[in-house]
Coordinates of C-alpha atoms in Angstrom, one line a residue:
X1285 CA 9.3 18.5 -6.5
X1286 CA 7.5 21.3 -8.5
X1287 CA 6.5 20.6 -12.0
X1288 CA 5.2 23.1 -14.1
X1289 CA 3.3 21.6 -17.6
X1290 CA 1.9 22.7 -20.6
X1291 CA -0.6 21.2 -23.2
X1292 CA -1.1 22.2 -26.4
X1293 CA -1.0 19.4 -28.6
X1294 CA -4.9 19.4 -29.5
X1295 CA -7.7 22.1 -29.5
X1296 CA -7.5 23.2 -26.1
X1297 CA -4.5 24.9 -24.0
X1298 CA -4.0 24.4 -20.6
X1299 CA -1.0 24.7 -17.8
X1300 CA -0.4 22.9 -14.2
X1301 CA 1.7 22.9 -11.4
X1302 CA 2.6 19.5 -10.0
X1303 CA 4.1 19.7 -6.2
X1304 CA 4.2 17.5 -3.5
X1305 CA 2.9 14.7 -5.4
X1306 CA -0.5 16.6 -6.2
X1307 CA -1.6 18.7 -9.1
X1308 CA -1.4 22.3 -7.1
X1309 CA -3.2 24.5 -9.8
X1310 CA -5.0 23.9 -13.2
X1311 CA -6.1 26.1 -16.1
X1312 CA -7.2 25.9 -19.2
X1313 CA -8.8 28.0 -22.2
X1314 CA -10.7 25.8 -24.9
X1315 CA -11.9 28.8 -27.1
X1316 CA -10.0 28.5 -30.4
X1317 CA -7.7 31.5 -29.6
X1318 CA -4.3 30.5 -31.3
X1319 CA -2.0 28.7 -28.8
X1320 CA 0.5 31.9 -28.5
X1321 CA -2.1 33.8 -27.3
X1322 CA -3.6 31.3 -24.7
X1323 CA -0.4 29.7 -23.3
X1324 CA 0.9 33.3 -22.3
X1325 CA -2.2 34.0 -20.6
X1326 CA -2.3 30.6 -18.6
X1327 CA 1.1 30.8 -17.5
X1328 CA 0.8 34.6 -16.1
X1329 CA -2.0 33.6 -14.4
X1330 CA -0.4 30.2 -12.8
X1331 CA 2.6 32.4 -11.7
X1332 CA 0.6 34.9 -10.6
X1333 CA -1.7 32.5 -8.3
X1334 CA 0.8 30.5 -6.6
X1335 CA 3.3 33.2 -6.5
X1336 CA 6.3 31.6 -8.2
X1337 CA 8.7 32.5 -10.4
X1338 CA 10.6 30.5 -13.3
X1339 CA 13.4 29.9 -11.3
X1340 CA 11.5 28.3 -8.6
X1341 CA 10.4 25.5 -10.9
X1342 CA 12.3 21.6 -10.1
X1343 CA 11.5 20.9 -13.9
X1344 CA 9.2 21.5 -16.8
X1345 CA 7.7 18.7 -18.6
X1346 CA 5.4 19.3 -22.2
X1347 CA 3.4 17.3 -24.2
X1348 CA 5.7 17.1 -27.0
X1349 CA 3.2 15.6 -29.5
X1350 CA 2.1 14.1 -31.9
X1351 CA -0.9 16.5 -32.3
X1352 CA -1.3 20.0 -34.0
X1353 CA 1.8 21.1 -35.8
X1354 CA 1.6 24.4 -35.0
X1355 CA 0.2 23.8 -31.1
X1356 CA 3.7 21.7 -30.4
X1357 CA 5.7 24.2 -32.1
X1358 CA 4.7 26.5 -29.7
X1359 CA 4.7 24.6 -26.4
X1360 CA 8.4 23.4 -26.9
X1361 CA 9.1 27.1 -27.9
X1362 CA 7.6 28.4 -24.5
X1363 CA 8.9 25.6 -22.3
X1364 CA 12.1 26.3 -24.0
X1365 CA 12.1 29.4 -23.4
X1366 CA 11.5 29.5 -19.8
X1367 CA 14.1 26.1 -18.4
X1368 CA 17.0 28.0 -20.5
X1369 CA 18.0 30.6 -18.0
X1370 CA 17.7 28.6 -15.1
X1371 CA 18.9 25.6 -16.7
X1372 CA 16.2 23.4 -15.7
X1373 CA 15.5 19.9 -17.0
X1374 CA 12.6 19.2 -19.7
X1375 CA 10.3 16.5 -19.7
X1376 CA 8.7 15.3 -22.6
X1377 CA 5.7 13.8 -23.0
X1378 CA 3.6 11.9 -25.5
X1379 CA 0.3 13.6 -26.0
X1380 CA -1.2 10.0 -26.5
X1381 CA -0.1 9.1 -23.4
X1382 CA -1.3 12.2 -22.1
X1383 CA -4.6 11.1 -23.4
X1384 CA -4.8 7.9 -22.1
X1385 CA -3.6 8.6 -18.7
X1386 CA -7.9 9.7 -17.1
X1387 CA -8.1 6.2 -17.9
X1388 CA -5.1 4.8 -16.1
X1389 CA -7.4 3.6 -13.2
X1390 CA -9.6 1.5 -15.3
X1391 CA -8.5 -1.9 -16.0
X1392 CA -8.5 -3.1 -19.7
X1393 CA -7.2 -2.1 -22.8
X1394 CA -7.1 2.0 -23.5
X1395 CA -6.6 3.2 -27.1
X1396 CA -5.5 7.0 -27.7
X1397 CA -6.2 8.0 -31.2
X1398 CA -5.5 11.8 -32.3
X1399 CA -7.4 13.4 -35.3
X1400 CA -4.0 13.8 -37.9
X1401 CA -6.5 14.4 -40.7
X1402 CA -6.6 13.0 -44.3
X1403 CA -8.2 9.8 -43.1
X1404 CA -5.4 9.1 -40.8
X1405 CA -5.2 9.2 -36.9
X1406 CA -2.2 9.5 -34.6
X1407 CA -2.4 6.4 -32.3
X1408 CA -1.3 4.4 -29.4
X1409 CA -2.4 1.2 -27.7
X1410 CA -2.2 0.9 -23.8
X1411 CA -3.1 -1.6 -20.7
X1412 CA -4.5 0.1 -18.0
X1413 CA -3.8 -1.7 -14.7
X1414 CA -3.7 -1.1 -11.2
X1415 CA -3.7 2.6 -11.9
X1416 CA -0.6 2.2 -14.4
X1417 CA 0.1 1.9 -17.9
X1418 CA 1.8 0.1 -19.8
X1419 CA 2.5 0.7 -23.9
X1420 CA 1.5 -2.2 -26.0
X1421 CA 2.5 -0.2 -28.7
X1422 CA 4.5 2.8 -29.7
X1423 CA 2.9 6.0 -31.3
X1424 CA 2.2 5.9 -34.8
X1425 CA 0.0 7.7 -37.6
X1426 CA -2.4 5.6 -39.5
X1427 CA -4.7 5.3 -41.5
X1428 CA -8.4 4.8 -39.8
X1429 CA -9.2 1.9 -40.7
X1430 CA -5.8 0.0 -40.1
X1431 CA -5.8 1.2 -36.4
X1432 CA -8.5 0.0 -35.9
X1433 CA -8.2 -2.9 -37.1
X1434 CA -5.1 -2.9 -34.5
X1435 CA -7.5 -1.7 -31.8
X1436 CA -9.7 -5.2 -32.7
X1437 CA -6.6 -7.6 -33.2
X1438 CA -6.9 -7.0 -28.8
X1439 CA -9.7 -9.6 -28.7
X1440 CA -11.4 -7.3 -25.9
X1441 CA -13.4 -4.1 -25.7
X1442 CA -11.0 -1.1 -25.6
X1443 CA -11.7 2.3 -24.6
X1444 CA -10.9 4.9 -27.0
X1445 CA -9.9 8.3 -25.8
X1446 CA -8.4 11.3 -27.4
X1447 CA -9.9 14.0 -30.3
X1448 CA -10.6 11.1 -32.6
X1449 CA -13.0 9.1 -30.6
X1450 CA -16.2 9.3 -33.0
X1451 CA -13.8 8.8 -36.1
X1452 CA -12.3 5.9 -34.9
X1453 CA -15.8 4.7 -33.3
X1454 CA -17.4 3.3 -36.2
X1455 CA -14.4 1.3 -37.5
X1456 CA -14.6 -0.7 -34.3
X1457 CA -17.4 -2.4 -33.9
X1458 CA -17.8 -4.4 -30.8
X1459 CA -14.9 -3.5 -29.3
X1460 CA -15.3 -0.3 -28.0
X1461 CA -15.5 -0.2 -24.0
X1462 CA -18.5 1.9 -22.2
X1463 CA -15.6 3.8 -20.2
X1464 CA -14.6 5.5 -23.2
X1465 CA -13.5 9.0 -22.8
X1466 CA -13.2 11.5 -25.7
X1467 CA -12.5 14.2 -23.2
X1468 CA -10.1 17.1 -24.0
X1469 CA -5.9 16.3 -22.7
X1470 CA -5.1 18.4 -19.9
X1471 CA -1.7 19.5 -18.3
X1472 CA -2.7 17.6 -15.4
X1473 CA -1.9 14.6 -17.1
X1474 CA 1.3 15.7 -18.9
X1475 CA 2.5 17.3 -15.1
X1476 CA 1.6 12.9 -13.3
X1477 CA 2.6 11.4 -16.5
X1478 CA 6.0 13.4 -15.7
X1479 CA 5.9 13.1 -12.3
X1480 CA 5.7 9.0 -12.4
X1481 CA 8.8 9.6 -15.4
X1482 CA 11.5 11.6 -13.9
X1483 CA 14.3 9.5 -16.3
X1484 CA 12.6 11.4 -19.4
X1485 CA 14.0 14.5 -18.1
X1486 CA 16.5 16.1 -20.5
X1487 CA 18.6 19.4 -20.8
X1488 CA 15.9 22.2 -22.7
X1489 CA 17.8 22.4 -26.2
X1490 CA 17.3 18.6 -26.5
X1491 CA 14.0 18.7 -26.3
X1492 CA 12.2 18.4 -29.7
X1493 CA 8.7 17.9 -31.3
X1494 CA 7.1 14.2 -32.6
X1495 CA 5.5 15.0 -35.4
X1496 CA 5.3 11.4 -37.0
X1497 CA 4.4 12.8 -40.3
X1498 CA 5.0 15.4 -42.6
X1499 CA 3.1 18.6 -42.2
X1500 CA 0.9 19.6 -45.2
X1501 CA 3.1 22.4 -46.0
X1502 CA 6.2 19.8 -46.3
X1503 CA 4.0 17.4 -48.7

């Protein structure tokens, strides 16, 4: 089965092609260039590298927030954009789970938290075990200090992961794990994550953003 994934839910932009139950190509741009710009450029290059088309694509699967407003927008636009003529499935998936999933292999609690501004992060509570996860709870946005608070209820050391690592850090005291990761999400993880999911596949036009809160425009 190919997959082909995008992520631009955070800072950087990256695309993957998942086949034969391995990630086949990877890349990314992390230079502040606006997500249309970047996307475009990955996705040329992918096709152009492994020599596929669109239509050769099983399914598509996107990180499909929450995260960057604008970043979502635009990857559900693209991914849109490129299942419609073929009619290929979409998978969504969340970027916090996208986050968490580099940590999938280390046993313990894994808390994703995403920078949603304002004093509030985006965030999701995880058990890593036996290279799985499993949601202890579903995304949400939050203020700092009441996820964290969450993150402590655990009774263990968790690791944080995600953009809002060193926000989230100080809030926690005690319980923040040494395998912490505040690396940047990849399409890697969005092309496993949908891999491991096929049942989240749905027709392109269903496919929508999680935004979890208003954008600042809205408010």
């Amino acid at each position: 089965m190919r997959i082909l994934a995008i992520e631009s839910s955070a800072a950087a932009a990256s695309a993957a092609l998942w086949e034969d139950g391995k990630i086949k190509y990877e890349a990314m741009i992390n230079n502040g260039e606006r997500h249309s710009r970047t996307l475009c450029a990955l996705l040329a290059s992918l096709f152009d590298h492994t020599g596929l088309s669109a239509g050769e694509i099983d399914a598509f699967a996107v990180s499909a927030g929450p995260g960057s407003f604008t970043g979502v927008r635009i990857g559900i636009s693209i991914l849109k954009g490129l299942a419609f003529e073929n009619g290929q499935k979409c998978i969504p998936v969340s970027s916090l789970l996208c986050a968490a999933w580099p940590l999938r292999n280390r046993d313990g609690i894994v808390c994703a938290a995403m920078d949603a501004r304002v004093g509030r992060v985006y965030g999701a509570v995880f058990r890593a075990k036996d290279g799985k996860l499993t949601r202890l709870t579903e995304d949400q946005a939050l203020p700092v200090q009441e996820f964290a608070a969450l993150v402590r209820e655990y009774g263990e050391p968790a690791a944080l992961c995600g953009d809002a690592v060193e926000i989230l850090r100080p809030y926690c005291g005690d319980m923040v794990s040494p395998l912490t990761d505040p690396g940047v999400l990849r399409a890697s993880s969005v092309a496993a994550a949908a891999a491991e999911h096929p049942e989240w596949a749905v027709p392109s036009e269903n496919i929508a953003p999680v935004y979890l809160s208003l954008s600042r425009a809205e408010k």
